[in-house]
mmCIF file of C-alpha atoms and ligand atoms in Angstrom:
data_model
loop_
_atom_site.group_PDB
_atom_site.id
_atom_site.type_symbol
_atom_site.label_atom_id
_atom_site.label_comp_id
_atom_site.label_asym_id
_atom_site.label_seq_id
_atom_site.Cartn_x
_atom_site.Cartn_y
_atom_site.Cartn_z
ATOM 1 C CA UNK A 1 -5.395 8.429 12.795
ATOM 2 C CA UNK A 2 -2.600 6.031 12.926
ATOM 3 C CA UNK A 3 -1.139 2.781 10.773
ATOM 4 C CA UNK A 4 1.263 0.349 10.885
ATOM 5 C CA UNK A 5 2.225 -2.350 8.107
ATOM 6 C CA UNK A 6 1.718 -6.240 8.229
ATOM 7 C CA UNK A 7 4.579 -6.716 5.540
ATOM 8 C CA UNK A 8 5.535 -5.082 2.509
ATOM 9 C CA UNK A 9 7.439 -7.088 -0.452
ATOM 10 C CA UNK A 10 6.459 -9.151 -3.447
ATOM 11 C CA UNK A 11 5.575 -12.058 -1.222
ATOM 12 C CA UNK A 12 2.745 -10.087 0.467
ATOM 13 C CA UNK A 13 1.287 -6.891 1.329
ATOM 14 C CA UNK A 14 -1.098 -5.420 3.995
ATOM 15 C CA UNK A 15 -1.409 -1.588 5.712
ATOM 16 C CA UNK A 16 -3.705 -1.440 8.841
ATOM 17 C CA UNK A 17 -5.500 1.652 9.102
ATOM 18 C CA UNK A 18 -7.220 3.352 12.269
ATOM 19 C CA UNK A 19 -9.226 6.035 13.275
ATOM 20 C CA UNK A 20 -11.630 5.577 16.553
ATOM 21 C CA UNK A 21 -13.057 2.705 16.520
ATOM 22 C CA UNK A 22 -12.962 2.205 12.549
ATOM 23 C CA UNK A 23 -9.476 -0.562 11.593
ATOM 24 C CA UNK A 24 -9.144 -1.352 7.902
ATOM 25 C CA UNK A 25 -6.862 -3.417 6.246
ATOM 26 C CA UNK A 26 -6.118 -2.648 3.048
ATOM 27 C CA UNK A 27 -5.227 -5.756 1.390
ATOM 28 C CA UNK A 28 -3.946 -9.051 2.775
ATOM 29 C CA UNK A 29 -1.174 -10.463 1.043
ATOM 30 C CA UNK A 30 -0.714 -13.090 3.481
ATOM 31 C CA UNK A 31 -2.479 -16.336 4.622
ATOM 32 C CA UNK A 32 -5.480 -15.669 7.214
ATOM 33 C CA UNK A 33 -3.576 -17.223 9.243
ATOM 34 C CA UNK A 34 -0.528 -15.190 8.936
ATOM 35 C CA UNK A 35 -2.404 -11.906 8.951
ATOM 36 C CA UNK A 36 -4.092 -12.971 12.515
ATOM 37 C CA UNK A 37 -0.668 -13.630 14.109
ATOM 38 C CA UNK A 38 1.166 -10.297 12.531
ATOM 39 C CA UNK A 39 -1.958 -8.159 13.777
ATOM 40 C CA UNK A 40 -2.310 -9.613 16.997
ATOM 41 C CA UNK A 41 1.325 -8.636 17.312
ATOM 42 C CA UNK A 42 0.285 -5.159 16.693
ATOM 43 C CA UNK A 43 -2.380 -5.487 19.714
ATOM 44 C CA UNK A 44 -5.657 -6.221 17.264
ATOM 45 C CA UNK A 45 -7.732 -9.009 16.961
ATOM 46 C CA UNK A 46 -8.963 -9.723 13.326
ATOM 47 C CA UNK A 47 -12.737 -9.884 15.267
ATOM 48 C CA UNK A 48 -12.809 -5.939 15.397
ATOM 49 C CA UNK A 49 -11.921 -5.427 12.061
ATOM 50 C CA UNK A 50 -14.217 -2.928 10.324
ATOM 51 C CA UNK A 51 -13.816 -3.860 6.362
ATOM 52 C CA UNK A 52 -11.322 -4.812 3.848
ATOM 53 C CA UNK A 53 -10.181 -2.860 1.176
ATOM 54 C CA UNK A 54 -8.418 -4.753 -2.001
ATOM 55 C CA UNK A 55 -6.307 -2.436 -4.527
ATOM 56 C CA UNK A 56 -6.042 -5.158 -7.441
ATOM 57 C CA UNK A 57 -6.184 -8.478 -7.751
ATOM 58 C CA UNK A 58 -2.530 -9.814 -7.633
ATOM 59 C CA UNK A 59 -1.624 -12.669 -5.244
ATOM 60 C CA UNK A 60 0.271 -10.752 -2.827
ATOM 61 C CA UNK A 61 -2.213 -7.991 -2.440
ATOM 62 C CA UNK A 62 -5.275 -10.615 -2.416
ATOM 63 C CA UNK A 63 -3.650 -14.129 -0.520
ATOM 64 C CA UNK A 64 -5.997 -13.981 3.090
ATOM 65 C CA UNK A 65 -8.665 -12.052 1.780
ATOM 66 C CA UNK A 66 -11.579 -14.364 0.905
ATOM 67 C CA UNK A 67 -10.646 -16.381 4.078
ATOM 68 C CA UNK A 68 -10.438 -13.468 6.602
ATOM 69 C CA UNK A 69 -13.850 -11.897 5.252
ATOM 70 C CA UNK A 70 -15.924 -15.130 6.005
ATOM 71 C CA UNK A 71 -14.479 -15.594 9.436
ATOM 72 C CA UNK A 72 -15.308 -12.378 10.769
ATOM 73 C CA UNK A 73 -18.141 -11.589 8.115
ATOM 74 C CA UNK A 74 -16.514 -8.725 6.748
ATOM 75 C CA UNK A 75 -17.347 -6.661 3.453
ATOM 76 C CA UNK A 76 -14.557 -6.488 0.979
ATOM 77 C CA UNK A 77 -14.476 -3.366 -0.770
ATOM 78 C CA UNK A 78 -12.946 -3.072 -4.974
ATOM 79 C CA UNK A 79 -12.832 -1.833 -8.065
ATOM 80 C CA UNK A 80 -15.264 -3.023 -10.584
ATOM 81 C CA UNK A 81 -12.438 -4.308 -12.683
ATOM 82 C CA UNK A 82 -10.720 -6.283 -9.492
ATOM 83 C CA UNK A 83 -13.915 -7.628 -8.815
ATOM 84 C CA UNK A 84 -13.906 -8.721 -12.621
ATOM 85 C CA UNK A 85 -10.712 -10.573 -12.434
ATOM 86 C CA UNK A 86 -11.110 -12.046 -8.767
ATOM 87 C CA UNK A 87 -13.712 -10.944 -6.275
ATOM 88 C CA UNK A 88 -16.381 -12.024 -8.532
ATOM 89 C CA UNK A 89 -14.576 -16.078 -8.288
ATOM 90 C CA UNK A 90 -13.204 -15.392 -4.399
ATOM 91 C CA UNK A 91 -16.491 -16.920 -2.712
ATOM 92 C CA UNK A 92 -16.879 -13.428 -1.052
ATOM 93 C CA UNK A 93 -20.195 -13.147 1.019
ATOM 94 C CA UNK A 94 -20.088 -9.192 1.190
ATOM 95 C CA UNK A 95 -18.675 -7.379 -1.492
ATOM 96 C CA UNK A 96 -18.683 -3.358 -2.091
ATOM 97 C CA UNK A 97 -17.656 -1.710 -5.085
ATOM 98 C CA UNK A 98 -16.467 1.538 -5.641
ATOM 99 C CA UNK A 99 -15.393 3.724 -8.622
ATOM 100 C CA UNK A 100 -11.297 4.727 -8.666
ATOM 101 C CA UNK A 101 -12.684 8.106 -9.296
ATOM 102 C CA UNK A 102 -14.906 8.747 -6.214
ATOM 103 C CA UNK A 103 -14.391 9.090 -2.742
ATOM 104 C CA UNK A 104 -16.308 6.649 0.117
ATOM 105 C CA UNK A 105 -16.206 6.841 3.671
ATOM 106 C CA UNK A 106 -15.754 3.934 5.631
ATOM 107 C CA UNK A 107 -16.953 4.802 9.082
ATOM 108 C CA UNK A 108 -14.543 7.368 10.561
ATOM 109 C CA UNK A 109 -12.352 7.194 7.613
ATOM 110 C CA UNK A 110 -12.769 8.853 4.310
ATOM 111 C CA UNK A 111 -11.290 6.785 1.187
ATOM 112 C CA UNK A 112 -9.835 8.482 -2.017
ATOM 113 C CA UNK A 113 -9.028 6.542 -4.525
ATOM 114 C CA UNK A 114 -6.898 6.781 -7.505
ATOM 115 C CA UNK A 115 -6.088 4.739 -10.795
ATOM 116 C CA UNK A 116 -2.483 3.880 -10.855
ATOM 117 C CA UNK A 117 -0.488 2.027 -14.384
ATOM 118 C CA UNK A 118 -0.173 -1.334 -13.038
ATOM 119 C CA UNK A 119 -0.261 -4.400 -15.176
ATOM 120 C CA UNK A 120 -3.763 -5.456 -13.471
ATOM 121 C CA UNK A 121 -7.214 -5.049 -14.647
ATOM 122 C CA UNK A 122 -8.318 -2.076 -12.513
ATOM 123 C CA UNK A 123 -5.568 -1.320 -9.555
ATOM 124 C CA UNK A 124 -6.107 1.643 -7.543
ATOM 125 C CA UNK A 125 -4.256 2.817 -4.324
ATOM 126 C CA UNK A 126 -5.450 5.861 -1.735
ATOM 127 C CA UNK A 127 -5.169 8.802 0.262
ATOM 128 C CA UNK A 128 -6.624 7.986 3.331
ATOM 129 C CA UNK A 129 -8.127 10.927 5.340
ATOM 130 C CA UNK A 130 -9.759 11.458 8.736
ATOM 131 C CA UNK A 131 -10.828 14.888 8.060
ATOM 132 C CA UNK A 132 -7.459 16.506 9.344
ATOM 133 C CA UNK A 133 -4.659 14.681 8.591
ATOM 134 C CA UNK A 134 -4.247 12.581 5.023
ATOM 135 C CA UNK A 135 -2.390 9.564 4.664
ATOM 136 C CA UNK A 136 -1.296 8.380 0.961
ATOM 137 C CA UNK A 137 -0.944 4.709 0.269
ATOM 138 C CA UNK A 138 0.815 4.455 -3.437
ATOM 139 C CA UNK A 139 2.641 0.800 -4.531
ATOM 140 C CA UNK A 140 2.396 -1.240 -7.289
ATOM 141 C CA UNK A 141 2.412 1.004 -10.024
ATOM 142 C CA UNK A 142 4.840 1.647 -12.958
ATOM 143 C CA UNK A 143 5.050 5.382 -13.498
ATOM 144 C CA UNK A 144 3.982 8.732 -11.743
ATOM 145 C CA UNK A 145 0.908 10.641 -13.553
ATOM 146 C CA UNK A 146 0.076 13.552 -13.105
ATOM 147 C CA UNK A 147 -3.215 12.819 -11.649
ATOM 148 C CA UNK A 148 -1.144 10.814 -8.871
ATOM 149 C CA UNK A 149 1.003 13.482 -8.191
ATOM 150 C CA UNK A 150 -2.113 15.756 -7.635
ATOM 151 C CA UNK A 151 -3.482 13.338 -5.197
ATOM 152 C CA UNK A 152 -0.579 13.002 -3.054
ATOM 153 C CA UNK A 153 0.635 16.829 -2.758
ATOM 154 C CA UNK A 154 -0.180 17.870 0.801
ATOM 155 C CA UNK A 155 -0.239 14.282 2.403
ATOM 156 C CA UNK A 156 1.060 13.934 6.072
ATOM 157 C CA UNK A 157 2.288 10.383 5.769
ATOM 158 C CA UNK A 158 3.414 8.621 2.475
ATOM 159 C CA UNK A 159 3.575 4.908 1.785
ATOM 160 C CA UNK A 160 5.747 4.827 -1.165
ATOM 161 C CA UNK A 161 6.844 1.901 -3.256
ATOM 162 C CA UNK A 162 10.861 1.908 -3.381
ATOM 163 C CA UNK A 163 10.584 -1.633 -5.366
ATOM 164 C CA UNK A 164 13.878 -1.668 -7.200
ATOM 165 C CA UNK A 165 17.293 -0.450 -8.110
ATOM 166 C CA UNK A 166 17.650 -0.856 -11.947
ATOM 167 C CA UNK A 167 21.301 -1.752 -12.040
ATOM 168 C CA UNK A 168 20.612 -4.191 -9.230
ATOM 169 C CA UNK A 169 17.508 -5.476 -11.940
ATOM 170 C CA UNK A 170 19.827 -5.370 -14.791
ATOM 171 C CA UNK A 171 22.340 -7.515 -13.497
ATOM 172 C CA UNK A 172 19.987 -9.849 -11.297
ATOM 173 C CA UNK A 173 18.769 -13.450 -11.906
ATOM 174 C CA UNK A 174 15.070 -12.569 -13.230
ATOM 175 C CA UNK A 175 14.510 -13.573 -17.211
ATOM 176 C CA UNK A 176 14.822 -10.574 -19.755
ATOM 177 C CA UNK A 177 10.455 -10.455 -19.875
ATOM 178 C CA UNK A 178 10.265 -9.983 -15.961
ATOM 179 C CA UNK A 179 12.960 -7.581 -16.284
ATOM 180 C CA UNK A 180 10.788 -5.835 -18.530
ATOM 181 C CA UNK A 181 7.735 -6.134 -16.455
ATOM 182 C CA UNK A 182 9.280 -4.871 -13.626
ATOM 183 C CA UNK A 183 11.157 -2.081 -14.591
ATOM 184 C CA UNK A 184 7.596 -1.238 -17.437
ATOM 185 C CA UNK A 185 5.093 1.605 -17.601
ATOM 186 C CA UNK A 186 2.786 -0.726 -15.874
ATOM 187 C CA UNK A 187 5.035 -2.518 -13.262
ATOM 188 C CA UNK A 188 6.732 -0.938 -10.240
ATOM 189 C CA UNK A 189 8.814 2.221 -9.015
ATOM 190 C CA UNK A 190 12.032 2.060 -9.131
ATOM 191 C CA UNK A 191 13.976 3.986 -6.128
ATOM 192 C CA UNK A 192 14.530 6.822 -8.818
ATOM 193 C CA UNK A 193 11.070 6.932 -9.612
ATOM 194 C CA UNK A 194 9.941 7.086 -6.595
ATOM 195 C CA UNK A 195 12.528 9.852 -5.550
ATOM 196 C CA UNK A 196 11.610 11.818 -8.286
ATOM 197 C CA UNK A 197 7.941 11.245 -7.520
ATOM 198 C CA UNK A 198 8.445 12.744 -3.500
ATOM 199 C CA UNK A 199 10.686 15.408 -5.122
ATOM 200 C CA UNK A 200 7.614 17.019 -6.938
ATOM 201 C CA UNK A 201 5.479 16.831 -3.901
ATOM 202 C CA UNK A 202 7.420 17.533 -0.956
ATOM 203 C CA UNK A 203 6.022 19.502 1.650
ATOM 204 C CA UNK A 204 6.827 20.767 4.326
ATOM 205 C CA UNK A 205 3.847 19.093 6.223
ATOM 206 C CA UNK A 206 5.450 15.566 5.494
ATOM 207 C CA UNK A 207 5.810 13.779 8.581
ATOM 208 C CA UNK A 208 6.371 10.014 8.029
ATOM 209 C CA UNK A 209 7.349 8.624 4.611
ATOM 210 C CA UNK A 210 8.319 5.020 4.608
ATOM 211 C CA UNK A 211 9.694 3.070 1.833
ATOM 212 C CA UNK A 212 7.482 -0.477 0.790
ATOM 213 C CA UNK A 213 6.862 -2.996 -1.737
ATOM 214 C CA UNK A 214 11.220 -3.356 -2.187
ATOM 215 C CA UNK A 215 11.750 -6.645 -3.950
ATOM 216 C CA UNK A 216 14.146 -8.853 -2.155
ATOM 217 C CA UNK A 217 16.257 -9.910 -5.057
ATOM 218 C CA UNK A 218 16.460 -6.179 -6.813
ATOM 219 C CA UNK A 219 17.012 -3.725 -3.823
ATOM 220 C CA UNK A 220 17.997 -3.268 -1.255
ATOM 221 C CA UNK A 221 16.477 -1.312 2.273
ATOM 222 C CA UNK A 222 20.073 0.942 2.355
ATOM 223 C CA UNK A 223 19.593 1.662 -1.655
ATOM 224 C CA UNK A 224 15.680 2.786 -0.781
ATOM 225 C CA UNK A 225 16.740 4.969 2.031
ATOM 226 C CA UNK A 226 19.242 6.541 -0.047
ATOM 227 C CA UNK A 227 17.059 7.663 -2.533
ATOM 228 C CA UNK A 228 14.796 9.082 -0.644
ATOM 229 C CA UNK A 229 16.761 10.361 1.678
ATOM 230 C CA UNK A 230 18.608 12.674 -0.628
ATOM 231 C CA UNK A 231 15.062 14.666 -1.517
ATOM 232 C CA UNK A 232 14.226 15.108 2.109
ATOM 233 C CA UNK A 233 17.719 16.454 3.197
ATOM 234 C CA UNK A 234 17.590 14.157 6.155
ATOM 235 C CA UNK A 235 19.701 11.032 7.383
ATOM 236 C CA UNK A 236 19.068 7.852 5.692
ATOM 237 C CA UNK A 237 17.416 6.324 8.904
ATOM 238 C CA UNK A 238 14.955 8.645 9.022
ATOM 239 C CA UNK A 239 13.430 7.160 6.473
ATOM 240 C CA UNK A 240 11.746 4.188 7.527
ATOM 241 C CA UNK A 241 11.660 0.887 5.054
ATOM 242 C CA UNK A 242 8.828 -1.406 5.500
ATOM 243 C CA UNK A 243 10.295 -5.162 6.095
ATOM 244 C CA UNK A 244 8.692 -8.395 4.491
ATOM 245 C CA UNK A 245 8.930 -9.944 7.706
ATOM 246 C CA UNK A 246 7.308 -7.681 10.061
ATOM 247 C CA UNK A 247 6.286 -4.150 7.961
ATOM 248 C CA UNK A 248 6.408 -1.680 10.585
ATOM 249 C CA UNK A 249 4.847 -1.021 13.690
ATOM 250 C CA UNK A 250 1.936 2.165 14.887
ATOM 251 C CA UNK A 251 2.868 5.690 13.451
ATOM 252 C CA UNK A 252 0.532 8.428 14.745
ATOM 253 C CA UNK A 253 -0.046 11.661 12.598
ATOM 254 C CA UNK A 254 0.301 14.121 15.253
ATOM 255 C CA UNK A 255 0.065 17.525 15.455
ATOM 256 C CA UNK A 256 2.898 19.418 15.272
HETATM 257 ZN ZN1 ZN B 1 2.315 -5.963 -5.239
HETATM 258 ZN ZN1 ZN B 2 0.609 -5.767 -8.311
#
């Protein structure tokens, strides 16, 4: 199994997922458009796409979606809640549900979901497993449950949202009710949070954790490496930060 990002950051999101011959993309934050250039830059054409996977409804999870599915007649898989508040109006030709509770497999690729507290109307994010190695997808949400926690201990890779610092919140240009939403039991992780978060399920297994979803105006990538940094004992460039421009490029889980 391997991944890279198309961009990570409040002005769009989307991990691309691959196992054989099964690619997913789990969300598209950006313009169809956009997403065709940034993965033909990775080497894939949006043609051999298997499905799309949507974890909630906001605009920079959700931007290319509708578009990319009816180009290359493609299901889009949900929640019944993000379906709700957006598939259902999207114009989508294909649409699969799923329960946040339940895993599906997706070809090669076996999906577990879980809820996460995120101001949306049924937002999930994933460990993503090919039978041997597990990768955990976790952004947009506002605190660590336990049943998160669960999920993620023993995961090989770790996509983890590093979305602000709060003093860099506090004192930044955002009105006092984003503030709040932001920094809320339903917004986003702060790079504490998250620190504390990979803190309680380090392993020793861990071999790629990369930082996403960092807000441009409230973080910043040296702040997010810190953080997480100081729980895994290793340099700060270790840790790898997923850009808004250009995400990151392949990782392979490997056997070590
Ligand atoms: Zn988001
Ligand atoms: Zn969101």
């Amino acid at each position: 199994m391997r991944f890279a990002s198309l961009g990570s950051g409040s002005r769009g999101n989307a991990t691309l997922i691959e196992r054989n011959g099964t690619r997913l993309l789990v969300d598209c934050g950006f313009s169809a458009r956009e997403a065709e250039r940034r993965l033909l830059a990775l080497g894939v054409g949006a043609d051999s796409l298997t499905a799309l996977v949507v974890t909630h409804e906001h605009i920079d999870h959700v931007r290319g979606i509708a578009r990319l599915a009816a180009r290359y007649r493609l299901p889009v898989w949900m929640t019944p809640g993000t379906h709700a508040a957006w598939g259902a109006q999207a114009g989508l030709a294909d649409i699969e549900l799923f329960s946040p509770h339940e895993a599906f497999a997706l070809n090669d690729l076996e999906m577990l979901p879980f809820p996460v507290p995120h101001d949306a109307r049924e937002p999930c994010q994933f460990v993503v497993s090919d039978g041997a190695w597990r990768l955990a997808l976790l952004s947009d949400a506002g605190r660590a449950t336990p049943h998160m926690r669960e999920m993620l201990r023993g995961c090989d890779a770790l996509m983890l949202e590093c979305n602000h610092d709060p003093d860099m919140l506090a004192a930044g240009p955002y009105p006092a009710s984003v503030k709040r939403r932001i920094s809320g039991r339903e917004g986003h992780l702060s790079n504490g949070q998250a620190a504390g978060l990979l803190r309680e399920i380090l392993d020793s297994g861990l071999q790629h954790v990369i930082a996403t979803h960092l807000s441009e105006n409230n973080n910043s990538p040296q702040a997010a490496r810190d953080a997480l940094a100081a729980v895994l004992g290793c340099e700060p460039e270790w840790v790898t930060v997923a850009g808004q421009k250009d995400g990151f490029t392949w990782r392979q889980i490997i056997s070590t």
